[in-house]
Amino acid sequence: GAGVSQSPSNKVTEKGKDVELRCDPISGHTALYWYRQSLGQGLEFLIYFQGNSAPDKSGLPSDRFSAERTGGSVSTLTIQRTQQEDSAVYLCASTSNLGQHTGELFFGEGSRLTVL
Amino acid sequence: QQPVQSPQAVILREGEDAVINCSSSKALYSVHWYRQKHGEAPVFLMILLKGGEQKGHEKISASFNEKKQQSSLYLTASQLSYSGTYFCGTGFSNDYKLSFGAGTTVTVRA
């Protein structure tokens, strides 16, 4: 498709389980962001990938969270030993901008995670 | 370094105007504005860059005051379709991270 694709769109898991969320950015976009949006809240920055540079992981809330981006394209956000406070919508965005965030971000529809 | 948005919420009648403000504690390089409708992904409205350049494709205007480290989004002659939550995102020199405010919920009523 032409847009940013995220899967799964909905994930219900039990506390303590690991989950993987996938993001397929727009082809050719070199920059990719992950954000977390809790119910009724703003967009919380998690991690940023730009080309082959080391990712900016400064927003990851704990060491249970990790992300990788393979081949400069698809990205996977992994949450280990999930907790109820991890419940949120996880949004991925990509941009073709090579400069300092001067290009618009294209967001995916998000992955809604519910931890029981 | 999350920007501060105000007001948190605003209710308008069709045709009325509103201003949403976004303030930063640090010198800004860029300000992004996005709108999110319930259950949907945020959608780009506008980018304002240090130096005055603006990029956008909606009938919504904005200003960027570098000295005051703030931006304002102007909703003029509001339409029902303007309803949603508006987020400002701020970028700084030498930092590729884009941080978003908590959002301003706009409700436009007929």
Coordinates of N, CA and C in Angstrom, one line a residue:
Chain A
G1 N 0.8 -1.2 0.0 CA 0.0 0.0 0.0 C 0.8 1.3 0.0
A2 N 0.2 2.4 -0.1 CA 0.9 3.6 -0.2 C 1.3 4.2 1.1
G3 N 0.6 3.8 2.2 CA 0.7 4.4 3.5 C 1.6 3.6 4.4
V4 N 1.7 4.1 5.6 CA 2.4 3.4 6.7 C 1.5 2.3 7.2
S5 N 2.0 1.1 7.2 CA 1.2 -0.1 7.6 C 1.7 -0.6 9.0
Q6 N 0.8 -0.8 9.9 CA 1.1 -1.4 11.2 C 0.3 -2.6 11.5
S7 N 1.0 -3.6 12.1 CA 0.3 -4.8 12.5 C 0.8 -5.3 13.8
P8 N 0.0 -6.0 14.7 CA -1.5 -6.1 14.4 C -2.2 -4.8 14.7
S9 N -3.4 -4.7 14.3 CA -4.1 -3.5 14.6 C -4.6 -3.5 16.1
N10 N -4.9 -4.7 16.5 CA -5.3 -4.9 17.9 C -4.6 -6.1 18.5
K11 N -4.1 -6.0 19.8 CA -3.5 -7.1 20.4 C -3.9 -7.1 21.9
V12 N -4.4 -8.2 22.3 CA -4.8 -8.4 23.7 C -3.8 -9.5 24.2
T13 N -3.2 -9.2 25.3 CA -2.2 -10.2 25.9 C -2.3 -10.2 27.4
E14 N -1.8 -11.2 27.9 CA -1.8 -11.4 29.4 C -0.5 -10.7 30.0
K15 N -0.7 -10.2 31.1 CA 0.5 -9.6 31.8 C 1.6 -10.6 31.9
G16 N 2.8 -10.1 31.6 CA 4.0 -11.0 31.7 C 4.4 -11.6 30.3
K17 N 3.5 -11.5 29.3 CA 3.8 -12.1 28.0 C 4.6 -11.0 27.2
D18 N 5.4 -11.5 26.2 CA 6.1 -10.6 25.3 C 5.2 -10.3 24.1
V19 N 5.3 -9.1 23.5 CA 4.6 -8.8 22.3 C 5.5 -8.1 21.3
E20 N 5.2 -8.3 20.0 CA 5.9 -7.6 18.9 C 5.0 -6.9 18.1
L21 N 5.3 -5.6 17.8 CA 4.5 -4.8 17.0 C 5.3 -4.4 15.8
R22 N 4.6 -4.4 14.6 CA 5.4 -4.3 13.4 C 5.0 -3.0 12.7
C23 N 6.0 -2.3 12.0 CA 5.7 -1.1 11.2 C 6.4 -1.2 9.9
D24 N 5.6 -1.0 8.8 CA 6.1 -1.0 7.5 C 6.0 0.4 6.9
P25 N 7.1 1.1 6.9 CA 7.0 2.5 6.5 C 6.7 2.7 5.0
I26 N 6.5 3.9 4.6 CA 6.4 4.2 3.2 C 7.7 3.9 2.5
S27 N 7.6 3.3 1.3 CA 8.9 2.9 0.6 C 9.7 4.2 0.3
G28 N 11.0 4.1 0.7 CA 11.9 5.2 0.4 C 12.0 6.1 1.6
H29 N 11.2 6.0 2.6 CA 11.3 6.9 3.8 C 12.5 6.4 4.6
T30 N 13.4 7.3 4.9 CA 14.6 6.9 5.7 C 14.4 7.1 7.2
A31 N 13.5 7.9 7.6 CA 13.3 8.1 9.0 C 12.0 7.5 9.5
L32 N 12.1 6.9 10.7 CA 11.0 6.2 11.3 C 10.9 6.5 12.8
Y33 N 9.7 6.8 13.3 CA 9.5 7.1 14.7 C 8.4 6.1 15.2
W34 N 8.6 5.8 16.5 CA 7.6 5.1 17.3 C 7.1 6.1 18.4
Y35 N 5.8 6.2 18.5 CA 5.2 6.9 19.6 C 4.2 6.0 20.4
R36 N 3.9 6.4 21.6 CA 2.9 5.7 22.4 C 1.8 6.7 22.8
Q37 N 0.6 6.3 22.6 CA -0.6 7.2 23.0 C -1.5 6.4 23.9
S38 N -1.4 6.8 25.2 CA -2.3 6.2 26.2 C -3.7 6.9 26.0
L39 N -4.7 6.3 26.6 CA -6.1 6.7 26.4 C -6.2 8.2 26.8
G40 N -6.7 9.0 25.8 CA -6.9 10.4 26.0 C -5.7 11.3 26.2
Q41 N -4.5 10.7 25.9 CA -3.3 11.4 26.2 C -2.6 11.8 24.9
G42 N -1.5 12.5 25.0 CA -0.7 13.0 23.9 C 0.1 11.9 23.3
L43 N 1.0 12.3 22.4 CA 1.9 11.4 21.8 C 3.3 11.3 22.5
E44 N 3.6 10.2 23.1 CA 4.8 10.1 23.8 C 5.9 9.5 23.0
F45 N 7.0 10.2 22.7 CA 8.1 9.7 21.9 C 8.7 8.5 22.5
L46 N 9.0 7.5 21.7 CA 9.7 6.3 22.2 C 11.1 6.1 21.5
I47 N 11.1 6.1 20.2 CA 12.4 5.8 19.6 C 12.4 6.4 18.1
Y48 N 13.6 6.7 17.6 CA 13.7 7.3 16.3 C 14.8 6.6 15.5
F49 N 14.6 6.2 14.3 CA 15.6 5.7 13.4 C 15.8 6.6 12.2
Q50 N 17.0 6.8 11.8 CA 17.3 7.6 10.7 C 18.4 6.9 9.9
G51 N 18.0 6.4 8.7 CA 19.0 5.7 7.8 C 19.7 4.6 8.6
N52 N 21.1 4.7 8.4 CA 21.9 3.7 9.1 C 22.5 4.2 10.4
S53 N 22.1 5.4 10.8 CA 22.6 6.0 12.1 C 22.1 5.2 13.2
A54 N 22.8 5.3 14.4 CA 22.3 4.7 15.6 C 21.0 5.3 16.0
P55 N 20.0 4.5 16.4 CA 18.7 5.1 16.8 C 18.8 5.9 18.0
D56 N 17.9 6.8 18.1 CA 17.7 7.6 19.4 C 16.7 6.9 20.2
K57 N 17.1 6.2 21.3 CA 16.3 5.4 22.1 C 15.9 6.1 23.4
S58 N 16.1 7.4 23.4 CA 15.9 8.2 24.7 C 14.5 8.1 25.3
G59 N 13.5 7.8 24.5 CA 12.1 7.8 24.9 C 11.6 6.5 25.4
L60 N 12.4 5.4 25.3 CA 12.0 4.1 25.7 C 11.8 4.1 27.2
P61 N 10.6 3.7 27.7 CA 10.3 3.9 29.2 C 11.1 2.9 30.1
S62 N 11.5 1.8 29.6 CA 12.2 0.9 30.4 C 13.0 -0.1 29.5
D63 N 13.8 -0.9 30.2 CA 14.6 -1.9 29.4 C 13.7 -3.1 28.9
R64 N 12.5 -3.1 29.2 CA 11.6 -4.1 28.6 C 11.2 -3.7 27.2
F65 N 11.4 -2.5 26.8 CA 11.1 -2.0 25.5 C 12.4 -2.0 24.6
S66 N 12.2 -2.5 23.4 CA 13.3 -2.5 22.4 C 12.7 -2.4 21.0
A67 N 13.5 -1.9 20.1 CA 13.1 -1.8 18.7 C 14.2 -2.0 17.8
E68 N 13.9 -2.5 16.7 CA 14.9 -2.6 15.6 C 14.3 -2.3 14.3
R69 N 15.2 -2.0 13.4 CA 14.8 -1.7 12.0 C 15.7 -2.4 11.1
T70 N 15.2 -3.4 10.4 CA 16.0 -4.2 9.5 C 16.0 -3.7 8.1
G71 N 17.2 -3.6 7.6 CA 17.4 -3.2 6.2 C 16.9 -1.8 5.9
G72 N 16.8 -1.0 6.9 CA 16.4 0.4 6.7 C 15.0 0.5 6.4
S73 N 14.2 -0.6 6.6 CA 12.8 -0.5 6.2 C 11.9 -0.9 7.4
V74 N 11.4 -2.1 7.4 CA 10.5 -2.6 8.4 C 11.1 -2.4 9.8
S75 N 10.2 -2.0 10.8 CA 10.7 -1.9 12.2 C 9.8 -2.7 13.1
T76 N 10.4 -3.3 14.1 CA 9.6 -4.1 15.1 C 9.9 -3.5 16.5
L77 N 8.8 -3.2 17.2 CA 8.9 -2.8 18.6 C 8.5 -4.0 19.4
T78 N 9.4 -4.3 20.3 CA 9.2 -5.5 21.2 C 9.0 -5.0 22.7
I79 N 8.0 -5.5 23.3 CA 7.8 -5.2 24.7 C 7.8 -6.6 25.4
Q80 N 8.8 -6.7 26.3 CA 8.9 -7.9 27.1 C 8.2 -7.8 28.4
R81 N 7.7 -9.0 28.9 CA 7.1 -9.1 30.2 C 6.1 -7.9 30.4
T82 N 5.1 -7.9 29.5 CA 4.2 -6.7 29.5 C 3.5 -6.5 30.8
Q83 N 3.2 -5.2 31.1 CA 2.5 -4.8 32.3 C 1.3 -4.1 31.9
Q84 N 0.3 -3.9 32.8 CA -1.0 -3.3 32.5 C -0.7 -1.8 32.0
E85 N 0.3 -1.2 32.6 CA 0.5 0.2 32.2 C 1.1 0.3 30.8
D86 N 1.4 -0.8 30.1 CA 1.8 -0.7 28.7 C 0.7 -0.6 27.8
S87 N -0.6 -0.8 28.3 CA -1.7 -0.7 27.4 C -1.8 0.7 26.8
A88 N -1.9 0.7 25.5 CA -1.9 2.0 24.8 C -2.0 1.7 23.3
V89 N -2.1 2.8 22.5 CA -2.0 2.7 21.1 C -0.5 3.1 20.7
Y90 N 0.1 2.2 20.0 CA 1.5 2.4 19.6 C 1.5 2.8 18.1
L91 N 1.9 4.1 17.9 CA 1.9 4.7 16.5 C 3.3 4.7 15.9
C92 N 3.3 4.4 14.7 CA 4.6 4.5 13.9 C 4.4 5.6 12.9
A93 N 5.5 6.3 12.6 CA 5.4 7.4 11.6 C 6.7 7.3 10.8
S94 N 6.6 7.7 9.5 CA 7.8 7.7 8.7 C 7.8 9.1 7.9
T95 N 9.0 9.4 7.5 CA 9.2 10.6 6.7 C 10.4 10.5 5.8
S96 N 10.3 11.2 4.7 CA 11.4 11.1 3.7 C 12.5 12.1 3.9
N97 N 12.2 13.0 4.9 CA 13.1 14.1 5.2 C 14.5 13.6 5.6
L98 N 15.6 14.2 5.1 CA 16.9 13.8 5.5 C 17.5 14.9 6.4
G99 N 16.8 16.0 6.5 CA 17.3 17.0 7.4 C 16.7 16.9 8.8
Q100 N 16.6 18.0 9.5 CA 16.1 18.0 10.8 C 14.6 18.2 10.9
H101 N 13.9 17.1 10.9 CA 12.5 17.1 11.0 C 11.8 18.2 10.3
T102 N 12.1 18.4 9.0 CA 11.5 19.4 8.2 C 10.5 18.8 7.2
G103 N 10.3 17.5 7.3 CA 9.3 16.9 6.5 C 8.1 16.4 7.3
E104 N 7.0 16.3 6.7 CA 5.8 15.9 7.4 C 5.9 14.4 7.7
L105 N 5.4 14.1 8.9 CA 5.3 12.7 9.3 C 4.1 12.0 8.8
F106 N 4.2 10.8 8.3 CA 3.0 10.0 7.9 C 2.8 9.0 8.9
F107 N 1.7 9.0 9.6 CA 1.4 8.1 10.7 C 0.7 6.8 10.2
G108 N 0.9 5.7 10.8 CA 0.1 4.5 10.6 C -1.1 4.6 11.5
E109 N -2.0 3.6 11.3 CA -3.3 3.6 12.1 C -3.0 3.2 13.5
G110 N -1.9 2.6 13.8 CA -1.6 2.3 15.2 C -1.9 0.8 15.5
S111 N -1.2 0.4 16.5 CA -1.5 -1.0 17.1 C -2.0 -0.7 18.5
R112 N -3.2 -1.2 18.8 CA -3.8 -1.0 20.1 C -3.5 -2.2 20.9
L113 N -2.7 -2.0 22.0 CA -2.3 -3.1 22.9 C -3.1 -3.0 24.2
T114 N -3.7 -4.1 24.6 CA -4.4 -4.2 25.8 C -3.7 -5.4 26.6
V115 N -3.2 -5.0 27.8 CA -2.6 -6.0 28.7 C -3.6 -6.3 29.8
L116 N -4.0 -7.5 29.9 CA -4.9 -7.9 31.0 C -4.3 -8.3 32.3
Chain B
Q1 N 11.2 18.1 27.7 CA 11.2 19.1 26.6 C 9.9 19.0 25.8
Q2 N 8.9 18.4 26.4 CA 7.6 18.3 25.8 C 7.0 19.7 25.7
P3 N 6.5 20.2 24.6 CA 5.9 21.5 24.5 C 4.6 21.5 25.3
V4 N 4.2 22.8 25.7 CA 3.0 23.0 26.4 C 1.9 23.6 25.5
Q5 N 0.8 22.9 25.5 CA -0.3 23.5 24.6 C -1.4 24.1 25.5
S6 N -2.0 25.1 24.9 CA -3.2 25.7 25.6 C -4.2 26.2 24.5
P7 N -5.5 26.2 24.8 CA -6.1 25.6 25.9 C -6.1 24.0 25.8
Q8 N -6.6 23.3 26.8 CA -6.7 21.9 26.7 C -7.9 21.5 25.8
A9 N -8.9 22.3 25.8 CA -10.1 22.0 25.0 C -10.8 23.3 24.7
V10 N -11.5 23.3 23.6 CA -12.3 24.5 23.1 C -13.5 24.0 22.4
I11 N -14.6 24.7 22.6 CA -15.9 24.3 21.9 C -16.3 25.6 21.1
L12 N -16.6 25.3 19.9 CA -16.9 26.4 19.0 C -18.2 26.1 18.3
R13 N -18.8 27.2 17.8 CA -19.9 27.0 16.9 C -19.4 27.2 15.5
E14 N -20.0 26.6 14.5 CA -19.5 26.8 13.1 C -19.4 28.3 12.8
G15 N -18.2 28.6 12.2 CA -18.0 30.0 11.7 C -17.2 30.8 12.7
E16 N -17.1 30.3 14.0 CA -16.3 31.0 15.0 C -14.8 30.7 14.8
D17 N -14.0 31.6 15.4 CA -12.5 31.4 15.3 C -12.0 30.9 16.7
A18 N -10.8 30.4 16.6 CA -10.1 29.9 17.8 C -8.6 29.9 17.5
V19 N -7.8 30.0 18.6 CA -6.4 30.0 18.6 C -5.9 29.0 19.5
I20 N -4.9 28.2 19.1 CA -4.3 27.2 19.9 C -2.8 27.5 20.0
N21 N -2.3 27.5 21.2 CA -0.9 27.9 21.5 C 0.0 26.8 21.8
C22 N 1.2 26.9 21.5 CA 2.2 25.9 21.7 C 3.5 26.5 22.2
S23 N 3.9 26.3 23.4 CA 5.1 26.9 24.0 C 6.2 25.9 24.3
S24 N 7.4 26.4 24.1 CA 8.6 25.6 24.4 C 9.5 26.3 25.4
S25 N 10.2 25.5 26.2 CA 11.2 26.0 27.2 C 12.6 26.2 26.5
K26 N 12.7 25.7 25.3 CA 14.0 25.8 24.6 C 13.8 26.4 23.2
A27 N 14.9 27.0 22.7 CA 14.8 27.6 21.4 C 14.4 26.6 20.3
L28 N 13.4 26.9 19.5 CA 12.9 26.0 18.6 C 13.5 26.1 17.2
Y29 N 13.6 24.9 16.5 CA 14.0 24.9 15.1 C 12.8 24.7 14.2
S30 N 11.9 23.9 14.7 CA 10.7 23.7 13.9 C 9.5 23.4 14.7
V31 N 8.3 23.7 14.2 CA 7.1 23.4 14.9 C 6.2 22.7 13.9
H32 N 5.7 21.5 14.3 CA 4.7 20.8 13.4 C 3.3 20.9 14.1
W33 N 2.3 20.9 13.2 CA 0.9 20.8 13.7 C 0.2 19.6 13.0
Y34 N -0.5 18.8 13.8 CA -1.2 17.7 13.3 C -2.6 17.6 14.0
R35 N -3.5 17.1 13.2 CA -4.9 16.9 13.8 C -5.2 15.4 13.8
Q36 N -5.8 15.0 14.9 CA -6.2 13.6 15.0 C -7.7 13.5 15.3
K37 N -8.4 12.8 14.4 CA -9.8 12.5 14.7 C -9.9 11.2 15.5
H38 N -11.0 11.1 16.2 CA -11.2 10.0 17.1 C -11.0 8.6 16.4
G39 N -10.1 7.8 16.9 CA -9.9 6.5 16.3 C -9.1 6.5 15.0
E40 N -8.5 7.6 14.7 CA -7.7 7.7 13.4 C -6.3 8.1 13.7
A41 N -5.4 8.0 12.7 CA -4.1 8.4 12.8 C -4.0 10.0 12.7
P42 N -3.0 10.6 13.4 CA -2.8 12.0 13.2 C -2.5 12.3 11.8
V43 N -3.0 13.5 11.3 CA -2.8 13.9 10.0 C -2.1 15.3 10.0
F44 N -1.1 15.4 9.1 CA -0.3 16.6 9.0 C -1.1 17.8 8.6
L45 N -0.8 18.9 9.2 CA -1.4 20.2 8.9 C -0.4 21.2 8.4
M46 N 0.7 21.4 9.1 CA 1.6 22.4 8.8 C 3.0 22.2 9.5
I47 N 4.0 22.7 8.9 CA 5.3 22.8 9.5 C 5.8 24.3 9.4
L48 N 6.3 24.8 10.5 CA 6.9 26.1 10.5 C 8.3 26.0 10.9
L49 N 9.2 26.6 10.2 CA 10.6 26.5 10.4 C 11.2 27.8 10.9
K50 N 12.3 27.7 11.6 CA 13.0 28.9 12.1 C 13.5 29.6 10.8
G51 N 13.2 30.9 10.8 CA 13.6 31.7 9.6 C 12.4 32.0 8.8
G52 N 11.2 31.5 9.2 CA 10.0 31.9 8.6 C 9.3 31.0 7.5
E53 N 10.1 30.0 7.1 CA 9.5 29.1 6.1 C 8.3 28.3 6.6
Q54 N 7.2 28.2 5.9 CA 6.1 27.4 6.3 C 5.7 26.5 5.2
K55 N 5.3 25.3 5.6 CA 4.8 24.3 4.6 C 3.5 23.7 5.1
G56 N 2.5 23.8 4.3 CA 1.2 23.2 4.7 C 0.2 23.2 3.6
H57 N -0.8 22.5 3.7 CA -1.8 22.4 2.6 C -3.2 22.4 3.1
E58 N -3.5 23.1 4.2 CA -4.9 23.2 4.6 C -5.2 24.7 4.8
K59 N -6.5 25.0 4.9 CA -6.9 26.4 5.1 C -6.8 26.7 6.5
I60 N -5.7 26.4 7.1 CA -5.5 26.8 8.5 C -4.1 27.4 8.6
S61 N -4.1 28.6 9.3 CA -2.8 29.3 9.3 C -2.2 29.2 10.7
A62 N -0.9 29.5 10.7 CA -0.1 29.4 12.0 C 1.0 30.5 12.0
S63 N 1.5 30.8 13.2 CA 2.6 31.7 13.3 C 3.6 31.0 14.2
F64 N 4.9 31.5 14.0 CA 6.0 31.0 14.8 C 6.8 32.2 15.3
N65 N 6.8 32.3 16.6 CA 7.5 33.4 17.2 C 8.8 32.9 17.8
E66 N 9.9 33.0 17.1 CA 11.2 32.4 17.6 C 11.6 33.0 18.9
K67 N 11.4 34.3 19.1 CA 11.9 35.0 20.3 C 11.1 34.4 21.5
K68 N 9.8 34.3 21.4 CA 9.0 33.8 22.5 C 9.0 32.3 22.6
Q69 N 9.6 31.6 21.6 CA 9.7 30.2 21.6 C 8.3 29.6 21.6
Q70 N 7.4 30.1 20.7 CA 6.0 29.6 20.7 C 5.4 29.7 19.3
S71 N 4.4 28.9 19.1 CA 3.7 28.9 17.9 C 2.2 28.9 18.2
S72 N 1.4 29.5 17.3 CA 0.0 29.6 17.4 C -0.7 29.1 16.2
L73 N -1.7 28.3 16.3 CA -2.5 27.8 15.2 C -3.8 28.5 15.2
Y74 N -4.2 29.0 14.0 CA -5.4 29.8 13.9 C -6.5 29.1 13.1
L75 N -7.6 28.8 13.8 CA -8.8 28.2 13.1 C -9.7 29.3 12.8
T76 N -9.9 29.6 11.6 CA -10.7 30.8 11.2 C -12.0 30.3 10.5
A77 N -13.1 30.9 10.9 CA -14.4 30.5 10.3 C -14.5 28.9 10.3
S78 N -14.5 28.4 11.6 CA -14.4 27.0 11.8 C -15.5 26.2 11.1
Q79 N -15.2 25.0 10.6 CA -16.2 24.1 10.0 C -16.3 22.9 10.9
L80 N -17.4 22.1 10.7 CA -17.6 20.9 11.5 C -16.4 20.0 11.4
S81 N -15.8 20.0 10.2 CA -14.6 19.1 9.9 C -13.4 19.4 10.7
Y82 N -13.4 20.6 11.3 CA -12.2 21.0 12.1 C -12.2 20.3 13.5
S83 N -13.2 19.6 13.8 CA -13.3 18.9 15.1 C -12.2 17.9 15.2
G84 N -11.6 17.8 16.3 CA -10.5 16.8 16.5 C -9.5 17.2 17.6
T85 N -8.5 16.5 17.8 CA -7.4 16.9 18.7 C -6.2 17.4 18.0
Y86 N -5.8 18.5 18.3 CA -4.6 19.2 17.6 C -3.4 19.0 18.5
F87 N -2.3 18.5 17.8 CA -1.1 18.4 18.5 C 0.0 19.2 17.9
C88 N 0.8 19.9 18.7 CA 2.0 20.5 18.1 C 3.2 19.7 18.5
G89 N 4.1 19.6 17.5 CA 5.3 18.8 17.7 C 6.5 19.8 17.6
T90 N 7.5 19.7 18.4 CA 8.6 20.7 18.4 C 9.9 20.0 18.1
G91 N 10.7 20.6 17.3 CA 12.0 20.1 17.0 C 13.1 21.1 17.3
F92 N 14.3 20.6 17.7 CA 15.4 21.5 18.1 C 16.6 21.2 17.2
S93 N 17.5 22.2 17.2 CA 18.7 22.0 16.4 C 19.5 20.8 16.9
N94 N 20.1 20.1 16.0 CA 20.9 18.9 16.4 C 20.2 17.8 17.2
D95 N 18.9 17.8 17.0 CA 18.1 16.8 17.7 C 17.0 16.3 16.8
Y96 N 17.0 15.1 16.3 CA 16.0 14.7 15.4 C 14.7 14.2 16.0
K97 N 14.7 14.2 17.3 CA 13.5 13.8 18.0 C 12.4 14.8 17.9
L98 N 11.2 14.5 17.6 CA 10.1 15.4 17.5 C 9.2 15.1 18.7
S99 N 9.1 16.1 19.6 CA 8.3 15.9 20.8 C 6.9 16.6 20.7
F100 N 5.9 15.9 21.1 CA 4.5 16.4 20.9 C 3.9 16.9 22.3
G101 N 3.1 17.9 22.2 CA 2.3 18.3 23.3 C 1.2 17.4 23.7
A102 N 0.5 17.7 24.7 CA -0.6 16.8 25.2 C -1.9 16.9 24.3
G103 N -1.9 18.0 23.5 CA -3.1 18.1 22.6 C -4.1 19.1 23.0
T104 N -4.8 19.6 22.1 CA -6.0 20.5 22.3 C -7.2 19.9 21.6
T105 N -8.2 19.6 22.4 CA -9.4 19.0 21.7 C -10.4 20.1 21.3
V106 N -10.7 20.1 20.0 CA -11.6 21.1 19.4 C -12.9 20.5 19.0
T107 N -13.9 21.0 19.5 CA -15.3 20.5 19.1 C -16.0 21.7 18.4
V108 N -16.4 21.5 17.2 CA -17.2 22.5 16.4 C -18.6 22.0 16.3
R109 N -19.5 22.8 16.8 CA -20.9 22.4 16.7 C -21.7 23.2 15.7
A110 N -22.7 22.6 15.2 CA -23.5 23.3 14.2 C -24.3 24.5 14.8

